Short mmCIF file of C-alpha atoms and ligand atoms in Angstrom, two decimals:
data_model
loop_
_atom_site.label_atom_id
_atom_site.label_comp_id
_atom_site.label_asym_id
_atom_site.label_seq_id
_atom_site.Cartn_x
_atom_site.Cartn_y
_atom_site.Cartn_z
CA MET A 1 100.76 78.67 134.03
CA ILE A 2 99.26 77.57 131.03
CA GLU A 3 95.82 75.54 130.79
CA TYR A 4 93.74 75.15 127.16
CA GLN A 5 90.47 74.56 127.37
CA ASN A 6 87.79 76.63 125.07
CA GLY A 7 90.73 78.71 124.85
CA ILE A 8 93.53 80.03 126.45
CA HIS A 9 93.95 80.42 130.83
CA ILE A 10 97.20 82.10 132.35
CA LYS A 11 97.16 79.92 135.65
CA GLY A 12 97.48 82.08 139.13
CA THR A 13 94.75 85.18 137.43
CA GLY A 14 91.60 85.60 136.37
CA LEU A 15 92.97 86.01 132.87
CA TRP A 16 91.96 83.94 130.30
CA LEU A 17 92.87 84.62 126.23
CA ASP A 18 90.31 84.99 123.50
CA ALA A 19 87.87 81.97 124.97
CA LYS A 20 85.48 80.76 123.68
CA ARG A 21 82.92 79.49 126.49
CA LYS A 22 81.60 82.65 127.73
CA VAL A 23 84.02 83.22 131.05
CA ASP A 24 84.20 87.07 133.70
CA PHE A 25 87.26 87.93 132.31
CA SER A 26 89.33 87.10 128.44
CA PHE A 27 91.20 89.35 126.34
CA ILE A 28 90.40 89.30 121.72
CA SER A 29 92.94 89.30 120.10
CA HIS A 30 89.87 89.86 117.23
CA ALA A 31 87.01 90.19 116.00
CA HIS A 32 87.20 87.26 114.50
CA ILE A 33 83.91 84.56 115.58
CA ASP A 34 86.25 81.80 116.03
CA HIS A 35 88.40 83.82 119.18
CA ALA A 36 85.31 85.95 121.12
CA VAL A 37 82.51 84.79 122.18
CA ARG A 38 80.28 87.16 124.78
CA HIS A 39 81.68 87.14 127.98
CA ARG A 40 80.96 89.73 130.96
CA GLU A 41 84.23 91.28 130.88
CA ILE A 42 86.99 92.13 128.11
CA LEU A 43 90.23 93.68 127.31
CA ALA A 44 90.81 94.82 123.74
CA THR A 45 91.79 97.58 121.37
CA LYS A 46 88.96 99.71 120.64
CA GLN A 47 88.59 99.14 117.03
CA THR A 48 88.42 95.23 118.94
CA THR A 49 85.88 96.45 121.28
CA ARG A 50 83.60 98.62 118.26
CA LEU A 51 83.99 95.56 115.78
CA TYR A 52 82.88 92.65 118.95
CA GLU A 53 79.85 94.89 120.10
CA HIS A 54 78.84 95.09 116.46
CA ARG A 55 78.80 91.23 116.48
CA PHE A 56 77.79 90.29 119.81
CA GLY A 57 76.23 93.20 121.63
CA LYS A 58 78.04 94.95 125.04
CA ALA A 59 79.62 93.44 127.29
CA LYS A 60 82.40 96.03 130.46
CA ILE A 61 85.12 96.51 128.11
CA ASN A 62 89.04 97.47 129.28
CA ILE A 63 90.41 99.59 126.77
CA LEU A 64 94.20 99.17 126.14
CA GLU A 65 95.53 101.06 123.06
CA TYR A 66 99.26 99.49 121.28
CA ASN A 67 102.00 99.94 123.66
CA ARG A 68 100.52 101.58 126.28
CA PRO A 69 101.28 98.25 129.61
CA LYS A 70 98.82 98.21 131.80
CA ARG A 71 98.77 96.97 135.40
CA PHE A 72 95.62 94.94 135.99
CA LEU A 73 95.77 93.65 140.05
CA HIS A 74 91.82 92.24 140.42
CA LYS A 75 91.86 89.14 140.09
CA SER A 76 94.99 87.35 139.93
CA LYS A 77 96.84 85.49 143.22
CA SER A 78 99.94 86.88 142.11
CA GLU A 79 101.59 89.53 144.26
CA GLY A 80 102.12 92.90 141.69
CA GLY A 81 98.86 91.70 140.05
CA VAL A 82 99.49 91.10 135.64
CA LYS A 83 101.08 94.15 133.65
CA VAL A 84 100.27 93.50 130.44
CA GLU A 85 100.59 95.32 127.05
CA LEU A 86 99.11 95.34 123.01
CA PHE A 87 100.71 95.31 120.05
CA PRO A 88 99.38 94.74 116.24
CA SER A 89 99.07 91.68 114.83
CA GLY A 90 98.52 92.94 111.81
CA HIS A 91 95.81 90.42 111.26
CA ILE A 92 93.00 92.86 110.93
CA LEU A 93 92.23 95.80 112.24
CA GLY A 94 91.74 96.11 115.70
CA GLY A 95 94.35 92.73 115.59
CA ALA A 96 96.83 92.55 118.71
CA GLN A 97 99.29 90.51 120.48
CA ILE A 98 99.21 90.54 124.15
CA LEU A 99 102.61 91.01 126.68
CA MET A 100 101.80 89.61 130.10
CA GLU A 101 104.11 89.66 132.56
CA ILE A 102 104.00 87.69 135.67
CA GLY A 103 106.29 87.22 138.62
CA GLY A 104 108.95 88.50 135.97
CA VAL A 105 108.32 85.82 133.43
CA ARG A 106 107.04 87.25 130.24
CA ILE A 107 105.34 85.37 128.02
CA VAL A 108 103.99 86.80 124.78
CA TYR A 109 100.31 85.26 122.72
CA THR A 110 99.78 86.24 119.13
CA GLY A 111 96.54 85.03 118.32
CA ASP A 112 96.27 85.10 114.38
CA PHE A 113 99.29 87.37 112.88
CA LYS A 114 100.75 88.17 109.51
CA LEU A 115 104.10 89.76 109.59
CA ARG A 116 103.55 90.46 106.03
CA LYS A 117 101.93 94.14 105.24
CA CYS A 118 98.65 94.86 104.22
CA LEU A 119 96.41 98.01 104.14
CA THR A 120 93.60 96.84 106.09
CA ALA A 121 95.91 96.71 109.10
CA LYS A 122 98.54 97.60 111.28
CA GLU A 123 101.74 96.37 110.44
CA ALA A 124 102.88 93.49 113.09
CA GLU A 125 105.73 93.66 116.21
CA VAL A 126 107.75 91.57 117.30
CA LYS A 127 108.31 91.41 121.51
CA LYS A 128 111.26 89.38 122.86
CA CYS A 129 109.64 86.96 125.57
CA ASP A 130 110.79 84.36 127.72
CA ILE A 131 107.12 81.94 126.58
CA LEU A 132 105.46 82.56 123.97
CA ILE A 133 102.39 80.91 122.52
CA MET A 134 101.76 81.21 118.79
CA GLU A 135 98.97 80.55 116.62
CA SER A 136 100.43 78.11 113.18
CA THR A 137 97.49 78.38 111.01
CA PHE A 138 99.90 77.35 107.18
CA GLY A 139 102.35 75.39 109.71
CA LEU A 140 103.76 72.85 107.37
CA PRO A 141 106.44 73.71 104.70
CA ARG A 142 104.67 73.52 101.63
CA TYR A 143 102.40 76.78 102.49
CA ILE A 144 104.29 79.57 101.41
CA PHE A 145 102.60 82.23 99.61
CA PRO A 146 103.12 84.11 96.83
CA ASP A 147 104.24 87.15 97.03
CA ARG A 148 102.20 90.05 97.38
CA LYS A 149 102.40 91.66 94.43
CA GLU A 150 101.48 88.28 92.68
CA ILE A 151 98.88 87.51 94.02
CA THR A 152 97.27 90.61 92.72
CA LYS A 153 98.55 90.57 90.01
CA ARG A 154 96.64 87.38 90.16
CA ILE A 155 93.26 88.78 91.25
CA THR A 156 93.34 91.92 88.31
CA GLU A 157 93.64 89.67 85.36
CA PHE A 158 91.26 87.49 86.54
CA VAL A 159 88.71 90.26 86.87
CA ASP A 160 90.07 92.12 83.47
CA GLN A 161 89.23 89.15 82.18
CA SER A 162 86.09 88.17 83.89
CA LEU A 163 84.58 92.10 83.34
CA SER A 164 86.19 91.07 79.21
CA TRP A 165 83.61 88.41 78.54
CA GLY A 166 80.46 90.16 80.35
CA GLU A 167 80.49 88.38 83.18
CA VAL A 168 80.63 89.42 86.72
CA PRO A 169 83.82 88.13 88.99
CA ILE A 170 82.36 87.14 92.48
CA PHE A 171 84.99 86.98 94.96
CA LEU A 172 84.35 84.72 97.99
CA ALA A 173 86.08 86.71 100.84
CA TYR A 174 85.58 86.70 104.94
CA SER A 175 83.37 89.25 106.10
CA LEU A 176 86.10 91.02 107.93
CA GLY A 177 89.72 91.61 107.21
CA LYS A 178 89.00 90.15 104.09
CA ALA A 179 86.40 90.76 102.28
CA GLN A 180 87.91 94.46 103.55
CA GLU A 181 91.80 93.97 102.03
CA ILE A 182 90.12 93.09 99.11
CA MET A 183 87.89 96.32 98.61
CA LYS A 184 90.85 98.50 98.58
CA ILE A 185 92.94 96.69 96.23
CA LEU A 186 90.75 96.21 93.82
CA GLY A 187 89.37 100.20 94.26
CA ASN A 188 92.58 101.77 95.33
CA ARG A 189 92.90 100.14 91.29
CA GLY A 190 90.61 101.99 90.04
CA TYR A 191 88.21 99.28 90.23
CA LYS A 192 84.61 99.21 90.88
CA THR A 193 82.26 97.16 93.12
CA CYS A 194 79.51 95.55 95.16
CA VAL A 195 79.80 94.27 98.38
CA HIS A 196 76.97 92.17 100.44
CA GLY A 197 75.65 93.65 103.43
CA THR A 198 77.58 92.03 106.06
CA ILE A 199 80.42 93.97 104.33
CA PHE A 200 80.04 96.80 104.29
CA ASP A 201 78.40 97.13 107.60
CA LEU A 202 81.95 95.73 109.24
CA SER A 203 83.74 98.03 106.49
CA LYS A 204 81.58 101.27 107.36
CA ILE A 205 83.22 100.29 111.12
CA TYR A 206 86.53 100.29 108.87
CA GLU A 207 85.95 103.44 108.10
CA GLY A 208 84.95 104.66 111.33
CA PHE A 209 88.98 104.15 111.62
CA GLY A 210 89.82 106.02 109.04
CA ILE A 211 90.71 103.50 106.59
CA ARG A 212 88.84 103.63 103.57
CA PHE A 213 87.48 102.37 100.85
CA LYS A 214 86.61 103.88 97.32
CA ASN A 215 84.25 102.54 94.21
CA TYR A 216 82.02 100.15 96.73
CA LYS A 217 78.39 99.75 96.48
CA LEU A 218 75.83 97.20 98.37
CA PHE A 219 75.11 95.63 96.83
CA LYS A 220 71.93 94.78 94.65
CA ALA A 221 71.34 93.12 91.65
CA GLU A 222 70.57 96.11 89.17
CA ASN A 223 74.14 97.29 90.81
CA LEU A 224 76.18 94.55 89.40
CA GLU A 225 76.88 95.96 85.89
CA GLY A 226 80.99 96.80 85.61
CA ARG A 227 81.96 95.64 88.83
CA VAL A 228 83.34 93.36 91.16
CA LEU A 229 80.69 91.73 93.41
CA ILE A 230 82.32 90.48 97.09
CA VAL A 231 80.14 88.42 99.42
CA PRO A 232 80.96 85.62 101.82
CA PRO A 233 81.73 82.29 101.55
CA TRP A 234 78.71 81.51 102.78
CA VAL A 235 76.69 82.67 100.31
CA ARG A 236 77.57 80.64 97.26
CA GLY A 237 74.91 78.98 97.10
CA SER A 238 72.49 81.38 97.75
CA GLU A 239 69.63 82.77 95.10
CA MET A 240 71.41 85.94 95.54
CA ILE A 241 74.64 84.38 93.60
CA LYS A 242 72.11 81.54 90.66
CA ASN A 243 70.61 84.37 89.97
CA ILE A 244 73.49 85.73 88.04
CA PRO A 245 73.58 84.51 84.75
CA LYS A 246 77.26 85.36 83.79
CA LYS A 247 79.53 84.88 86.85
CA ARG A 248 82.70 84.07 87.52
CA MET A 249 83.92 82.82 91.03
CA ALA A 250 86.94 83.12 92.89
CA VAL A 251 87.92 81.86 97.05
CA LEU A 252 90.24 84.24 98.63
CA THR A 253 92.69 81.89 101.14
CA GLY A 254 95.73 81.05 102.03
CA TRP A 255 93.98 77.00 101.46
CA ALA A 256 94.46 78.19 97.65
CA LEU A 257 98.54 77.00 98.16
CA ASP A 258 95.74 72.73 97.77
CA SER A 259 94.72 72.04 94.61
CA GLY A 260 91.57 70.65 96.33
CA ILE A 261 89.99 74.04 97.65
CA LYS A 262 88.34 75.38 93.97
CA ASN A 263 86.46 72.44 94.01
CA LEU A 264 85.77 72.70 97.32
CA PHE A 265 84.45 75.92 97.11
CA GLY A 266 82.88 75.31 93.62
CA THR A 267 84.90 77.75 92.27
CA ASP A 268 86.64 78.72 89.32
CA GLU A 269 89.66 80.18 90.68
CA ALA A 270 91.65 80.00 94.36
CA PHE A 271 94.35 82.92 95.12
CA PRO A 272 95.97 82.93 98.35
CA LEU A 273 95.58 86.24 99.56
CA SER A 274 95.69 85.48 103.37
CA ASP A 275 95.49 87.18 107.27
CA HIS A 276 97.47 84.60 109.04
CA ALA A 277 101.89 84.01 108.73
CA ASP A 278 102.49 81.27 106.08
CA TYR A 279 105.65 78.81 107.69
CA LYS A 280 108.58 80.70 105.76
CA GLU A 281 106.87 83.72 108.84
CA LEU A 282 105.93 81.31 111.17
CA MET A 283 109.00 80.50 111.79
CA GLU A 284 111.21 84.04 111.42
CA TYR A 285 108.48 85.06 114.19
CA ALA A 286 109.88 82.33 115.87
CA ARG A 287 113.35 83.64 115.46
CA LEU A 288 112.92 87.23 116.38
CA VAL A 289 111.49 86.28 119.56
CA GLU A 290 113.67 84.44 120.91
CA PRO A 291 111.49 82.11 123.02
CA LYS A 292 112.95 79.42 126.25
CA LYS A 293 109.85 77.45 125.06
CA ILE A 294 106.78 77.67 123.20
CA TYR A 295 103.06 76.46 122.49
CA THR A 296 101.77 75.88 119.03
CA VAL A 297 97.40 76.71 119.04
CA HIS A 298 95.68 76.71 115.60
CA GLY A 299 97.53 74.54 113.21
CA PHE A 300 99.12 71.17 112.61
CA PRO A 301 100.87 69.44 115.38
CA GLU A 302 103.69 68.77 112.67
CA PHE A 303 105.47 72.05 113.36
CA PRO A 304 106.46 71.82 116.63
CA ASP A 305 108.70 69.25 114.92
CA PHE A 306 109.80 71.47 113.34
CA LEU A 307 110.59 74.64 115.32
CA ARG A 308 112.62 71.49 116.85
CA LYS A 309 115.53 71.45 115.10
CA GLU A 310 115.47 74.87 114.46
CA GLY A 311 116.32 74.17 118.75
CA PHE A 312 113.79 75.23 120.20
CA ASP A 313 111.44 74.40 122.87
CA ALA A 314 108.80 74.26 121.10
CA GLU A 315 105.21 71.78 121.70
CA GLN A 316 101.43 71.64 120.81
CA LEU A 317 99.61 73.09 123.55
CA LYS A 318 96.53 70.51 123.36
CA GLU A 319 93.25 70.58 125.11
CA SER A 320 91.15 68.40 126.67
CA ALA A 321 89.30 66.66 124.23
CA GLU A 322 85.67 67.14 125.83
CA ALA A 323 86.48 70.75 124.57
CA THR A 324 87.77 69.58 121.30
CA LYS A 325 84.82 68.70 120.94
CA THR A 326 82.86 71.45 121.73
CA PHE A 327 84.10 73.71 119.42
CA SER A 328 86.82 73.11 117.15
CA THR A 329 88.37 75.56 115.56
CA GLU A 330 91.42 73.38 113.70
CA THR A 331 92.08 74.67 110.32
CA ARG A 332 92.50 71.38 107.86
CA LEU A 333 92.14 71.56 104.37
CA GLY A 334 89.26 69.54 103.92
CA LYS A 335 85.59 70.18 105.09
CA GLU A 336 85.95 71.73 108.42
CA VAL A 337 87.93 73.90 106.18
CA LEU A 338 84.18 74.38 104.65
CA LEU A 339 83.01 73.71 107.67
CA ASN A 340 84.18 76.80 109.81
CA TYR A 341 83.90 79.45 107.12
CA ASP A 342 80.34 78.32 107.40
CA LEU A 343 80.05 78.55 110.71
CA PHE A 344 82.38 80.90 112.02
CA GLN A 345 81.89 83.99 109.15
CA LYS A 346 78.65 84.15 109.56
CA SER A 347 77.21 86.70 111.03
ZN1 ZN B 1 91.13 85.48 112.92
#
């Protein structure tokens, strides 16, 4: 029923889920570059569509609001077509999970998600289904994030200390989602920020959907005084950063729970502010959904073992060797994490 090769394909339908090569018709769970390429026709929320067009240009678009089921008959071999419904994933602006009903079977694909609340994405919902295809990036027991208050406290202490020492606090945060979350956290607390151009443009789109940010400016060297600088990770070695004489850098990523991450990014600090579910949330999500079958994607191969220990029928969706070679989106500590940041977050 499910095929996994450069994206997920629901057999018997023309529908792909986050296809990573050009296809006729794909659901786009959110506008991160590792989940989207240019397609002939897409299905997404209006926020994702706007972000997608900003990054990839125009496509034939089917906009679906959250919680408004719709039947797609076209390109479907199964009688009655596919009934689909999008619902919030809690990941970034516009992020959606999809529920598909085909011949009485309910399938949910989560895309990237988290259950924790944040300031810039609608809180995730959970729907019961028979087959669950779930993202599982942080699917090992050692990945349990501290609570948000604690992370925010560590972040603001870092900022206060840097500013008091006359140093520019710099956050490496990918340009869509993470950057807006830290802008919001800092802006709400009265800090002034300065942001890289890619972040600035995407933040304007957020503002178009009612998520507003306080006290921020587009980056210019003369704007730095008393401000926190937010840039995407790929600019960390650039002249722009090198030319700032006094600075302290921190990376914002769930991988901050691993000890080597500061060295990997060449930063003074690393804080585990993440857009993904941690291990505890992944398990909780599975318990709430109670599916008959779970397929995991984007994660450690060991995660299904932990699900099976809890009584679930779970396995990792395996991509063909060829597809893995051409476009691996596995996120792992080590070079690959860094590579992913550089490749996927550049535009
Ligand atoms: Zn994502």
